């Protein structure tokens, strides 16, 4: 289980990016984090990845505090970030340097087939389209079999068709080993298609505003009325999160805080 | 099904850009560049041959090549080339070693950059030939002062190239290394070195070009052998054909050594060479 306990982040320039964010995420759960710009979504993800340290609060995975990048946590960025001097196959095997060559080749070959790029194994990253490059990035992150996979707006730079394709593909890959997925997105459609639970954040400073469980079986039909309903409730919550006159839901939850007057 | 179509279209696009140019254009294009010098040379040859000019100050190509053949036949040429190559080789080696080390330190370690870089930049602003009298006083008129002068010429572009390349490595790529928990040495070997290599090769080539420039300066100042000596000797004895012969050999050696660097780097830069080719086309 991944536990976030009152995670806060203030940058050296004084920007208060994240304030007391708490959540518990079960193993194998898919969580989407959504919110307006500047709500600290990426800050939160970087703290979970161990790339940045929280100013206060803790991130723990199965009881182990995360303060630096961890073997069980993988991340996929908005850009593929492939290493241009490595072939597609070597990019996918980048995190497997400790393995024997034969074992690595085997895993890479399987991953390549799994993301449908077996014919591109020896291609250079610059020869790939945007969607293909992001598939390689997904394969690179999944091949060491992380328990938690973080995705920072992974499909936002792609066109609508490719994005849908990759969303379905991601779910398909997820089903293999069922890692925990934490997906930062600004796309309501994407959040409802993928997630078991949508966390809505509100900006300045970034904090948790609302949670919406998506009780839909997979595969999800993007055109069903139920799907539309969930989308609408996420949208409504998102709208309210940007409205300053609406109080934080959290503010009325904590004991004592509810009685602040 | 529909969603597959754009992906396929996108994937076929870059592949076309990478496709090798046809065989004819691949050989014909460099030939095109040879056309103008060949016409000029032949034209001048004709002018002298037909008696319109005696070609005393501007010898025709045939006379230049005859001079080269003469020098080669007597073994003189090899001695001069060896002397020059030796100086360039040593000066280049020292300049590259110093430039790489200091450039890497300045690029990697910002405290060192703040301490070191202003001084280096100030020294760089001095025209390198201004060092010559000092080097001669300090190191004598023989090999040492020449090699040091060449090393100074090579040092600056290599230093700047290495430092700049390290500073401009994409932070996002470094982060990939961090996510996979690379150790310091592994980060240097697997991320930094490959990322820096293209710019490093360019700086080596620029450095080598300066090395050739400075060997001429060094040999013009005082030498009893070397291609620069051939230049000076040709001037003092009024032998323009010898001067031009030395120039031609400089051109050939310069191009050849540059090409050797390119060739040595090629296996490591294959990932970007097609990009360079399409950009150059």
Short mmCIF file of C-alpha atoms in Angstrom, two decimals:
data_model
loop_
_atom_site.label_atom_id
_atom_site.label_comp_id
_atom_site.label_asym_id
_atom_site.label_seq_id
_atom_site.Cartn_x
_atom_site.Cartn_y
_atom_site.Cartn_z
CA UNK A 1 0.00 0.00 0.00
CA UNK A 2 1.17 3.49 -0.81
CA UNK A 3 0.47 5.97 1.97
CA UNK A 4 0.73 9.73 1.61
CA UNK A 5 0.63 11.44 4.96
CA UNK A 6 0.20 15.22 5.01
CA UNK A 7 2.65 15.73 2.15
CA UNK A 8 3.51 19.42 1.72
CA UNK A 9 5.94 21.13 -0.58
CA UNK A 10 7.15 24.70 -0.52
CA UNK A 11 9.70 25.57 -3.17
CA UNK A 12 12.78 27.65 -2.29
CA UNK A 13 11.22 30.60 -4.14
CA UNK A 14 8.34 30.58 -1.69
CA UNK A 15 5.72 28.96 -3.91
CA UNK A 16 3.48 26.82 -1.76
CA UNK A 17 2.80 24.03 -4.24
CA UNK A 18 1.28 21.36 -2.07
CA UNK A 19 -0.41 21.49 1.31
CA UNK A 20 -1.03 18.51 3.59
CA UNK A 21 -2.01 16.01 0.95
CA UNK A 22 -3.06 12.69 2.46
CA UNK A 23 -4.27 9.58 0.68
CA UNK A 24 -3.95 5.82 0.86
CA UNK A 25 -3.69 3.87 -2.33
CA UNK A 26 -4.15 0.11 -2.36
CA UNK A 27 -1.85 -2.22 -4.27
CA UNK A 28 -3.16 -2.66 -7.81
CA UNK A 29 -5.48 0.34 -7.63
CA UNK A 30 -5.64 2.83 -10.49
CA UNK A 31 -5.89 6.39 -9.24
CA UNK A 32 -6.22 9.47 -11.39
CA UNK A 33 -5.23 12.85 -10.00
CA UNK A 34 -6.94 15.71 -11.74
CA UNK A 35 -7.06 19.44 -11.16
CA UNK A 36 -6.55 22.88 -12.61
CA UNK A 37 -3.13 24.17 -13.48
CA UNK A 38 -0.86 24.92 -10.56
CA UNK A 39 -2.65 22.57 -8.21
CA UNK A 40 0.52 20.66 -7.41
CA UNK A 41 -0.29 17.48 -9.34
CA UNK A 42 3.19 17.10 -10.76
CA UNK A 43 4.80 18.15 -7.49
CA UNK A 44 2.93 15.37 -5.76
CA UNK A 45 3.96 12.82 -8.35
CA UNK A 46 7.60 13.85 -8.13
CA UNK A 47 7.48 13.46 -4.36
CA UNK A 48 6.08 9.94 -4.71
CA UNK A 49 8.76 9.14 -7.29
CA UNK A 50 11.43 10.33 -4.87
CA UNK A 51 12.70 12.87 -7.41
CA UNK A 52 11.88 15.79 -5.10
CA UNK A 53 11.59 15.61 -1.35
CA UNK A 54 8.49 16.84 0.38
CA UNK A 55 9.02 19.81 2.69
CA UNK A 56 7.03 17.97 5.32
CA UNK A 57 4.90 14.86 5.52
CA UNK A 58 5.84 11.38 4.41
CA UNK A 59 5.40 9.05 1.47
CA UNK A 60 5.62 5.39 2.44
CA UNK A 61 5.39 2.29 0.28
CA UNK A 62 4.58 -0.86 2.31
CA UNK A 63 5.92 0.88 5.38
CA UNK A 64 9.15 2.03 3.75
CA UNK A 65 9.67 5.81 3.57
CA UNK A 66 10.36 7.11 0.05
CA UNK A 67 12.98 9.86 -0.03
CA UNK A 68 14.80 8.98 -3.24
CA UNK A 69 13.95 6.98 -6.37
CA UNK A 70 12.98 3.46 -5.46
CA UNK A 71 13.26 0.17 -7.36
CA UNK A 72 9.57 -0.59 -6.89
CA UNK A 73 8.40 2.77 -8.23
CA UNK A 74 8.52 3.57 -11.92
CA UNK A 75 7.53 6.77 -13.67
CA UNK A 76 6.45 7.75 -17.16
CA UNK A 77 6.86 11.40 -18.03
CA UNK A 78 4.87 13.66 -20.30
CA UNK A 79 7.62 13.32 -22.91
CA UNK A 80 8.99 9.86 -23.70
CA UNK A 81 12.52 10.89 -22.58
CA UNK A 82 14.15 8.09 -24.52
CA UNK A 83 17.91 8.15 -24.72
CA UNK A 84 18.59 9.08 -28.34
CA UNK A 85 21.88 7.17 -28.49
CA UNK A 86 20.31 3.84 -27.58
CA UNK A 87 18.25 1.67 -29.89
CA UNK A 88 14.63 1.06 -28.97
CA UNK A 89 15.54 -2.33 -27.48
CA UNK A 90 18.39 -0.87 -25.41
CA UNK A 91 16.12 1.91 -24.18
CA UNK A 92 13.63 -0.64 -22.93
CA UNK A 93 16.42 -2.60 -21.26
CA UNK A 94 17.93 0.52 -19.66
CA UNK A 95 16.72 -0.33 -16.16
CA UNK A 96 17.81 -3.96 -16.40
CA UNK A 97 21.58 -3.42 -16.32
CA UNK A 98 21.94 -5.77 -13.34
CA UNK A 99 20.51 -8.74 -15.21
CA UNK A 100 22.48 -11.20 -17.32
CA UNK A 101 22.53 -10.27 -20.99
CA UNK A 102 20.47 -13.28 -22.05
CA UNK A 103 17.79 -12.65 -19.46
CA UNK A 104 17.68 -8.97 -20.37
CA UNK A 105 17.33 -9.72 -24.07
CA UNK A 106 14.53 -12.10 -23.29
CA UNK A 107 12.59 -9.58 -21.19
CA UNK A 108 13.13 -6.80 -23.70
CA UNK A 109 11.97 -8.98 -26.58
CA UNK A 110 8.82 -9.89 -24.69
CA UNK A 111 8.12 -6.25 -23.81
CA UNK A 112 8.66 -5.18 -27.42
CA UNK A 113 6.13 -7.73 -28.62
CA UNK A 114 3.77 -6.71 -25.86
CA UNK A 115 3.76 -3.05 -26.94
CA UNK A 116 3.57 -4.04 -30.60
CA UNK A 117 6.96 -2.70 -31.64
CA UNK A 118 8.87 -5.94 -32.22
CA UNK A 119 9.85 -4.75 -35.69
CA UNK A 120 11.35 -1.54 -34.27
CA UNK A 121 13.79 -3.20 -31.87
CA UNK A 122 16.87 -1.87 -33.63
CA UNK A 123 15.38 1.48 -34.67
CA UNK A 124 16.67 4.74 -33.17
CA UNK A 125 14.23 6.77 -31.06
CA UNK A 126 14.19 9.62 -33.58
CA UNK A 127 12.68 7.25 -36.14
CA UNK A 128 9.58 6.69 -34.01
CA UNK A 129 6.32 8.59 -34.05
CA UNK A 130 5.15 10.28 -30.85
CA UNK A 131 2.81 7.43 -29.96
CA UNK A 132 5.43 4.79 -30.63
CA UNK A 133 8.01 6.64 -28.54
CA UNK A 134 5.60 6.83 -25.61
CA UNK A 135 4.95 3.10 -25.95
CA UNK A 136 8.67 2.50 -25.64
CA UNK A 137 8.70 4.71 -22.55
CA UNK A 138 5.85 2.65 -21.08
CA UNK A 139 7.70 -0.57 -21.84
CA UNK A 140 10.90 0.82 -20.30
CA UNK A 141 9.05 1.69 -17.10
CA UNK A 142 7.15 -1.61 -16.90
CA UNK A 143 9.91 -4.03 -17.75
CA UNK A 144 11.54 -3.91 -14.26
CA UNK A 145 8.05 -4.79 -12.91
CA UNK A 146 7.48 -1.91 -10.53
CA UNK A 147 4.81 -2.17 -7.86
CA UNK A 148 3.81 1.42 -8.43
CA UNK A 149 3.81 3.14 -11.78
CA UNK A 150 3.45 6.91 -11.87
CA UNK A 151 2.28 8.64 -15.04
CA UNK A 152 2.67 12.40 -15.43
CA UNK A 153 0.21 13.46 -18.14
CA UNK A 154 1.65 10.69 -20.29
CA UNK A 155 -0.64 11.09 -23.29
CA UNK A 156 -1.24 14.82 -23.31
CA UNK A 157 1.13 15.49 -26.20
CA UNK A 158 -0.57 12.97 -28.48
CA UNK A 159 -3.46 13.35 -30.87
CA UNK A 160 -6.89 12.13 -29.78
CA UNK A 161 -6.85 8.84 -31.69
CA UNK A 162 -3.39 7.83 -30.54
CA UNK A 163 -4.30 8.83 -27.01
CA UNK A 164 -7.32 6.53 -26.89
CA UNK A 165 -5.31 3.76 -28.39
CA UNK A 166 -2.61 4.11 -25.75
CA UNK A 167 -5.11 4.37 -22.91
CA UNK A 168 -6.58 1.00 -23.89
CA UNK A 169 -3.10 -0.35 -24.36
CA UNK A 170 -2.03 0.81 -20.92
CA UNK A 171 -4.95 -0.98 -19.28
CA UNK A 172 -4.09 -4.09 -21.21
CA UNK A 173 -0.48 -3.96 -19.98
CA UNK A 174 -1.60 -3.15 -16.45
CA UNK A 175 -3.64 -6.36 -16.38
CA UNK A 176 -0.44 -8.43 -16.78
CA UNK A 177 1.06 -7.68 -13.37
CA UNK A 178 -1.48 -5.25 -11.88
CA UNK A 179 0.85 -2.60 -10.49
CA UNK A 180 -0.59 0.41 -8.71
CA UNK A 181 -1.10 3.17 -11.26
CA UNK A 182 -1.13 6.81 -10.28
CA UNK A 183 -1.96 8.99 -13.21
CA UNK A 184 -1.79 12.76 -13.27
CA UNK A 185 -3.99 14.16 -15.99
CA UNK A 186 -6.05 17.15 -16.98
CA UNK A 187 -8.26 15.07 -19.23
CA UNK A 188 -11.55 14.10 -17.55
CA UNK A 189 -12.25 11.47 -20.18
CA UNK A 190 -8.90 9.84 -19.53
CA UNK A 191 -9.41 9.85 -15.77
CA UNK A 192 -12.83 8.17 -16.02
CA UNK A 193 -11.70 5.61 -18.58
CA UNK A 194 -8.71 4.46 -16.58
CA UNK A 195 -9.22 5.06 -12.89
CA UNK A 196 -10.87 3.21 -10.03
CA UNK A 197 -10.79 6.46 -8.11
CA UNK A 198 -10.39 10.06 -9.18
CA UNK A 199 -8.75 12.52 -6.77
CA UNK A 200 -9.70 16.11 -7.55
CA UNK A 201 -7.19 18.72 -6.38
CA UNK A 202 -7.63 22.42 -5.95
CA UNK A 203 -4.93 25.01 -6.52
CA UNK A 204 -3.03 27.60 -4.50
CA UNK A 205 -1.86 25.84 -2.50
CA UNK A 206 -2.43 22.44 -4.10
CA UNK A 207 -4.54 20.19 -1.90
CA UNK A 208 -7.04 17.39 -2.06
CA UNK A 209 -10.55 18.63 -2.78
CA UNK A 210 -12.67 15.63 -3.59
CA UNK A 211 -12.62 11.90 -4.32
CA UNK A 212 -14.87 10.12 -6.78
CA UNK A 213 -15.02 6.34 -7.02
CA UNK A 214 -15.62 5.10 -10.54
CA UNK A 215 -17.62 1.93 -10.10
CA UNK A 216 -17.60 0.81 -13.70
CA UNK A 217 -16.52 -2.59 -14.94
CA UNK A 218 -13.74 -2.79 -17.50
CA UNK A 219 -13.58 -2.54 -20.44
CA UNK A 220 -15.48 0.71 -20.18
CA UNK A 221 -17.69 1.97 -22.92
CA UNK A 222 -16.86 5.63 -23.49
CA UNK A 223 -20.33 6.22 -24.90
CA UNK A 224 -22.48 4.62 -22.21
CA UNK A 225 -24.77 6.90 -20.16
CA UNK A 226 -23.14 5.70 -16.93
CA UNK A 227 -19.75 6.76 -18.23
CA UNK A 228 -21.20 10.14 -19.09
CA UNK A 229 -22.57 10.40 -15.56
CA UNK A 230 -19.18 9.82 -13.99
CA UNK A 231 -17.62 12.29 -16.35
CA UNK A 232 -20.18 14.87 -15.38
CA UNK A 233 -19.63 14.38 -11.67
CA UNK A 234 -15.87 14.71 -12.09
CA UNK A 235 -16.39 17.83 -14.16
CA UNK A 236 -18.73 19.32 -11.58
CA UNK A 237 -16.27 18.62 -8.82
CA UNK A 238 -13.48 20.14 -10.93
CA UNK A 239 -15.56 23.26 -11.47
CA UNK A 240 -16.27 23.58 -7.78
CA UNK A 241 -12.58 23.07 -6.98
CA UNK A 242 -11.76 26.20 -8.93
CA UNK A 243 -14.48 28.23 -7.24
CA UNK A 244 -12.95 29.98 -4.25
CA UNK A 245 -16.28 30.39 -2.47
CA UNK A 246 -16.63 26.64 -1.99
CA UNK A 247 -14.90 25.45 1.20
CA UNK A 248 -12.53 22.50 1.20
CA UNK A 249 -14.24 19.24 1.87
CA UNK A 250 -11.33 18.30 4.11
CA UNK A 251 -11.92 21.34 6.25
CA UNK A 252 -15.16 19.86 7.54
CA UNK A 253 -13.80 16.35 8.01
CA UNK A 254 -10.97 16.50 10.51
CA UNK A 255 -12.03 16.25 14.12
CA UNK A 256 -11.76 19.55 15.87
CA UNK A 257 -11.40 21.39 12.58
CA UNK A 258 -15.13 21.02 12.03
CA UNK A 259 -15.70 22.94 15.23
CA UNK A 260 -13.26 25.70 14.53
CA UNK A 261 -15.69 28.41 15.47
CA UNK B 1 -9.68 0.11 -36.10
CA UNK B 2 -9.88 3.74 -37.05
CA UNK B 3 -7.54 4.67 -34.25
CA UNK B 4 -4.74 2.65 -35.87
CA UNK B 5 -4.59 4.74 -38.99
CA UNK B 6 -2.89 7.90 -37.73
CA UNK B 7 -0.28 5.86 -35.88
CA UNK B 8 0.61 4.03 -39.05
CA UNK B 9 0.82 7.23 -41.04
CA UNK B 10 3.05 8.82 -38.48
CA UNK B 11 5.37 5.86 -38.35
CA UNK B 12 5.97 5.77 -42.08
CA UNK B 13 6.86 9.44 -42.22
CA UNK B 14 10.20 9.53 -40.38
CA UNK B 15 11.30 6.34 -42.14
CA UNK B 16 11.13 8.15 -45.45
CA UNK B 17 13.30 10.98 -44.20
CA UNK B 18 15.93 8.48 -43.10
CA UNK B 19 16.04 6.56 -46.37
CA UNK B 20 19.46 6.70 -48.02
CA UNK B 21 19.71 8.99 -51.02
CA UNK B 22 20.02 7.22 -54.36
CA UNK B 23 23.45 5.95 -55.33
CA UNK B 24 23.89 8.47 -58.13
CA UNK B 25 23.20 11.52 -56.01
CA UNK B 26 25.37 10.17 -53.20
CA UNK B 27 28.44 10.15 -55.43
CA UNK B 28 27.49 12.94 -57.75
CA UNK B 29 27.03 15.54 -55.04
CA UNK B 30 30.66 15.63 -53.74
CA UNK B 31 31.84 15.53 -57.35
CA UNK B 32 29.87 18.69 -57.97
CA UNK B 33 32.06 20.47 -55.45
CA UNK B 34 35.22 19.40 -57.29
CA UNK B 35 34.01 20.90 -60.53
CA UNK B 36 34.96 24.52 -59.88
CA UNK B 37 38.53 23.96 -58.63
CA UNK B 38 39.15 21.51 -61.49
CA UNK B 39 37.97 24.00 -64.11
CA UNK B 40 40.10 26.77 -62.57
CA UNK B 41 43.18 24.53 -62.44
CA UNK B 42 42.75 23.30 -65.98
CA UNK B 43 42.07 26.83 -67.18
CA UNK B 44 45.23 28.15 -65.57
CA UNK B 45 47.22 25.23 -66.96
CA UNK B 46 45.93 26.11 -70.44
CA UNK B 47 46.73 29.80 -70.02
CA UNK B 48 50.36 29.04 -69.10
CA UNK B 49 50.70 26.30 -71.70
CA UNK B 50 49.49 28.56 -74.48
CA UNK B 51 51.99 31.23 -73.44
CA UNK B 52 49.55 33.96 -72.31
CA UNK B 53 51.32 33.97 -68.97
CA UNK B 54 54.74 32.71 -67.95
CA UNK B 55 53.33 31.35 -64.66
CA UNK B 56 56.39 32.43 -62.71
CA UNK B 57 54.55 33.88 -59.71
CA UNK B 58 51.49 31.64 -60.04
CA UNK B 59 52.82 28.29 -61.16
CA UNK B 60 50.39 26.01 -63.01
CA UNK B 61 49.24 22.81 -61.30
CA UNK B 62 51.63 20.65 -63.31
CA UNK B 63 54.64 22.56 -61.95
CA UNK B 64 53.31 22.32 -58.37
CA UNK B 65 52.89 18.59 -58.71
CA UNK B 66 56.35 18.27 -60.27
CA UNK B 67 57.76 20.07 -57.19
CA UNK B 68 55.91 17.71 -54.89
CA UNK B 69 57.24 14.74 -56.85
CA UNK B 70 60.80 16.12 -56.67
CA UNK B 71 60.58 16.65 -52.93
CA UNK B 72 59.06 13.23 -52.45
CA UNK B 73 61.69 11.59 -54.60
CA UNK B 74 64.58 12.98 -52.56
CA UNK B 75 62.94 11.91 -49.29
CA UNK B 76 62.83 15.58 -48.22
CA UNK B 77 59.07 15.70 -48.27
CA UNK B 78 58.62 12.81 -45.86
CA UNK B 79 61.06 14.41 -43.41
CA UNK B 80 59.16 17.70 -43.47
CA UNK B 81 55.77 16.03 -43.16
CA UNK B 82 56.98 13.87 -40.30
CA UNK B 83 58.35 16.90 -38.43
CA UNK B 84 55.11 18.82 -38.82
CA UNK B 85 52.88 15.87 -38.00
CA UNK B 86 54.93 15.16 -34.89
CA UNK B 87 54.46 18.73 -33.66
CA UNK B 88 50.76 18.81 -34.44
CA UNK B 89 50.26 15.38 -32.93
CA UNK B 90 51.97 16.20 -29.65
CA UNK B 91 50.49 19.69 -29.36
CA UNK B 92 47.02 18.35 -30.17
CA UNK B 93 47.37 15.57 -27.61
CA UNK B 94 48.42 17.93 -24.82
CA UNK B 95 45.82 20.52 -25.74
CA UNK B 96 43.04 17.93 -25.85
CA UNK B 97 44.02 16.38 -22.52
CA UNK B 98 44.18 19.73 -20.75
CA UNK B 99 41.06 21.09 -22.43
CA UNK B 100 39.05 17.95 -21.69
CA UNK B 101 40.09 17.78 -18.05
CA UNK B 102 39.55 21.44 -17.24
CA UNK B 103 36.41 21.63 -19.38
CA UNK B 104 34.94 18.61 -17.62
CA UNK B 105 35.78 20.03 -14.19
CA UNK B 106 34.26 23.41 -15.07
CA UNK B 107 31.20 21.83 -16.61
CA UNK B 108 30.52 19.37 -13.84
CA UNK B 109 31.36 21.42 -10.79
CA UNK B 110 29.96 24.91 -10.59
CA UNK B 111 32.33 26.11 -7.88
CA UNK B 112 35.27 25.21 -10.10
CA UNK B 113 33.57 26.98 -12.99
CA UNK B 114 33.27 30.17 -10.98
CA UNK B 115 36.89 29.95 -9.91
CA UNK B 116 38.41 28.84 -13.16
CA UNK B 117 36.32 29.98 -16.05
CA UNK B 118 36.87 33.76 -15.85
CA UNK B 119 40.63 33.28 -15.93
CA UNK B 120 40.44 30.87 -18.83
CA UNK B 121 38.14 33.21 -20.74
CA UNK B 122 40.51 36.11 -20.12
CA UNK B 123 43.45 34.07 -21.39
CA UNK B 124 41.37 33.05 -24.38
CA UNK B 125 40.91 36.70 -25.29
CA UNK B 126 44.67 37.02 -25.84
CA UNK B 127 45.54 36.38 -29.49
CA UNK B 128 47.52 33.17 -29.10
CA UNK B 129 50.36 34.40 -31.32
CA UNK B 130 51.07 37.05 -28.70
CA UNK B 131 52.49 34.26 -26.56
CA UNK B 132 55.17 33.45 -29.08
CA UNK B 133 57.92 35.82 -27.82
CA UNK B 134 57.28 34.72 -24.26
CA UNK B 135 57.30 31.03 -25.13
CA UNK B 136 60.57 31.48 -27.00
CA UNK B 137 62.12 33.23 -24.02
CA UNK B 138 60.83 30.62 -21.60
CA UNK B 139 61.16 27.46 -23.61
CA UNK B 140 63.75 28.19 -26.28
CA UNK B 141 63.37 28.22 -30.01
CA UNK B 142 63.27 24.46 -30.46
CA UNK B 143 60.46 21.93 -30.25
CA UNK B 144 59.05 22.72 -26.80
CA UNK B 145 57.89 26.25 -27.57
CA UNK B 146 56.27 25.10 -30.83
CA UNK B 147 54.40 22.25 -29.22
CA UNK B 148 53.21 24.43 -26.36
CA UNK B 149 51.95 27.05 -28.79
CA UNK B 150 49.97 24.41 -30.71
CA UNK B 151 48.63 22.97 -27.45
CA UNK B 152 47.43 26.44 -26.42
CA UNK B 153 45.61 26.80 -29.73
CA UNK B 154 43.94 23.40 -29.34
CA UNK B 155 43.11 23.87 -25.66
CA UNK B 156 40.52 26.64 -25.91
CA UNK B 157 37.99 25.17 -28.33
CA UNK B 158 38.19 21.81 -26.58
CA UNK B 159 37.77 23.40 -23.15
CA UNK B 160 34.80 25.46 -24.31
CA UNK B 161 33.26 22.55 -26.18
CA UNK B 162 33.45 20.14 -23.26
CA UNK B 163 32.20 22.65 -20.71
CA UNK B 164 29.34 23.82 -22.91
CA UNK B 165 28.34 20.27 -23.77
CA UNK B 166 28.19 19.22 -20.13
CA UNK B 167 26.23 22.31 -19.17
CA UNK B 168 23.69 21.74 -21.90
CA UNK B 169 22.91 18.10 -21.15
CA UNK B 170 19.14 17.90 -20.76
CA UNK B 171 18.11 17.81 -17.11
CA UNK B 172 15.20 15.61 -18.13
CA UNK B 173 17.54 12.93 -19.42
CA UNK B 174 19.48 13.08 -16.14
CA UNK B 175 16.22 12.46 -14.35
CA UNK B 176 15.76 9.23 -16.27
CA UNK B 177 19.10 8.15 -14.85
CA UNK B 178 17.95 9.12 -11.37
CA UNK B 179 14.70 7.18 -11.71
CA UNK B 180 16.72 4.07 -12.55
CA UNK B 181 18.97 4.83 -9.58
CA UNK B 182 22.25 5.04 -11.49
CA UNK B 183 25.32 5.54 -9.32
CA UNK B 184 27.60 8.52 -9.98
CA UNK B 185 30.03 6.63 -12.25
CA UNK B 186 27.15 4.90 -14.07
CA UNK B 187 25.47 8.28 -14.58
CA UNK B 188 28.66 9.58 -16.20
CA UNK B 189 29.17 6.47 -18.33
CA UNK B 190 25.58 5.86 -19.41
CA UNK B 191 24.13 9.38 -19.59
CA UNK B 192 26.77 12.10 -19.54
CA UNK B 193 29.39 10.69 -21.91
CA UNK B 194 27.04 9.70 -24.73
CA UNK B 195 25.17 12.97 -24.39
CA UNK B 196 28.36 15.01 -24.58
CA UNK B 197 30.06 13.05 -27.33
CA UNK B 198 28.67 14.81 -30.44
CA UNK B 199 29.70 18.25 -29.20
CA UNK B 200 33.04 16.84 -28.06
CA UNK B 201 33.81 15.50 -31.50
CA UNK B 202 33.01 18.88 -33.01
CA UNK B 203 35.31 20.61 -30.54
CA UNK B 204 38.10 18.13 -31.33
CA UNK B 205 37.74 18.93 -35.01
CA UNK B 206 37.81 22.66 -34.37
CA UNK B 207 40.81 22.15 -32.10
CA UNK B 208 42.63 20.17 -34.75
CA UNK B 209 42.01 22.91 -37.30
CA UNK B 210 43.57 25.41 -34.91
CA UNK B 211 46.44 23.01 -34.32
CA UNK B 212 47.24 23.07 -38.04
CA UNK B 213 46.98 26.85 -38.04
CA UNK B 214 49.40 27.21 -35.16
CA UNK B 215 51.93 24.74 -36.49
CA UNK B 216 52.38 27.02 -39.47
CA UNK B 217 52.85 30.02 -37.21
CA UNK B 218 55.34 28.11 -35.08
CA UNK B 219 57.32 26.87 -38.05
CA UNK B 220 57.37 30.24 -39.76
CA UNK B 221 58.99 31.72 -36.68
CA UNK B 222 61.96 29.46 -36.76
CA UNK B 223 62.44 25.92 -37.90
CA UNK B 224 64.88 23.94 -39.96
CA UNK B 225 62.36 21.40 -41.10
CA UNK B 226 58.63 21.01 -41.45
CA UNK B 227 56.03 22.14 -43.95
CA UNK B 228 56.07 25.66 -42.54
CA UNK B 229 59.80 25.75 -43.15
CA UNK B 230 59.12 24.81 -46.79
CA UNK B 231 56.81 27.82 -47.01
CA UNK B 232 59.42 30.20 -45.61
CA UNK B 233 62.20 28.67 -47.67
CA UNK B 234 60.08 29.03 -50.80
CA UNK B 235 59.47 32.69 -50.03
CA UNK B 236 63.10 33.51 -49.31
CA UNK B 237 64.43 31.70 -52.37
CA UNK B 238 61.60 32.83 -54.65
CA UNK B 239 60.12 29.40 -55.32
CA UNK B 240 56.32 29.88 -55.50
CA UNK B 241 55.84 26.32 -56.69
CA UNK B 242 57.35 25.06 -53.42
CA UNK B 243 55.05 27.34 -51.40
CA UNK B 244 52.04 26.06 -53.26
CA UNK B 245 53.22 22.49 -52.88
CA UNK B 246 53.39 22.97 -49.12
CA UNK B 247 49.93 24.55 -49.13
CA UNK B 248 48.47 21.64 -51.07
CA UNK B 249 50.02 19.18 -48.65
CA UNK B 250 48.67 21.16 -45.69
CA UNK B 251 45.22 20.97 -47.24
CA UNK B 252 45.50 17.22 -47.80
CA UNK B 253 46.85 16.50 -44.31
CA UNK B 254 44.32 18.76 -42.65
CA UNK B 255 41.43 17.16 -44.44
CA UNK B 256 42.82 13.68 -43.84
CA UNK B 257 43.30 14.09 -40.09
CA UNK B 258 39.89 15.71 -39.75
CA UNK B 259 38.39 12.80 -41.60
CA UNK B 260 40.20 10.38 -39.28
CA UNK B 261 38.51 11.96 -36.25
CA UNK B 262 35.17 11.77 -38.01
CA UNK B 263 35.80 8.14 -38.90
CA UNK B 264 36.83 7.22 -35.36
CA UNK B 265 33.72 8.86 -33.91
CA UNK B 266 31.32 7.44 -36.47
CA UNK B 267 30.45 4.17 -34.72
CA UNK B 268 29.48 6.11 -31.59
CA UNK B 269 27.43 8.73 -33.40
CA UNK B 270 25.46 6.47 -35.69
CA UNK B 271 22.32 7.38 -33.75
CA UNK B 272 22.45 10.91 -35.08
CA UNK B 273 24.26 10.66 -38.42
CA UNK B 274 21.20 10.27 -40.59
CA UNK B 275 19.81 13.36 -38.92
CA UNK B 276 22.92 15.28 -39.91
CA UNK B 277 22.65 13.97 -43.43
CA UNK B 278 19.07 15.04 -43.97
CA UNK B 279 19.85 18.42 -42.45
CA UNK B 280 22.88 18.87 -44.69
CA UNK B 281 21.01 17.84 -47.83
#
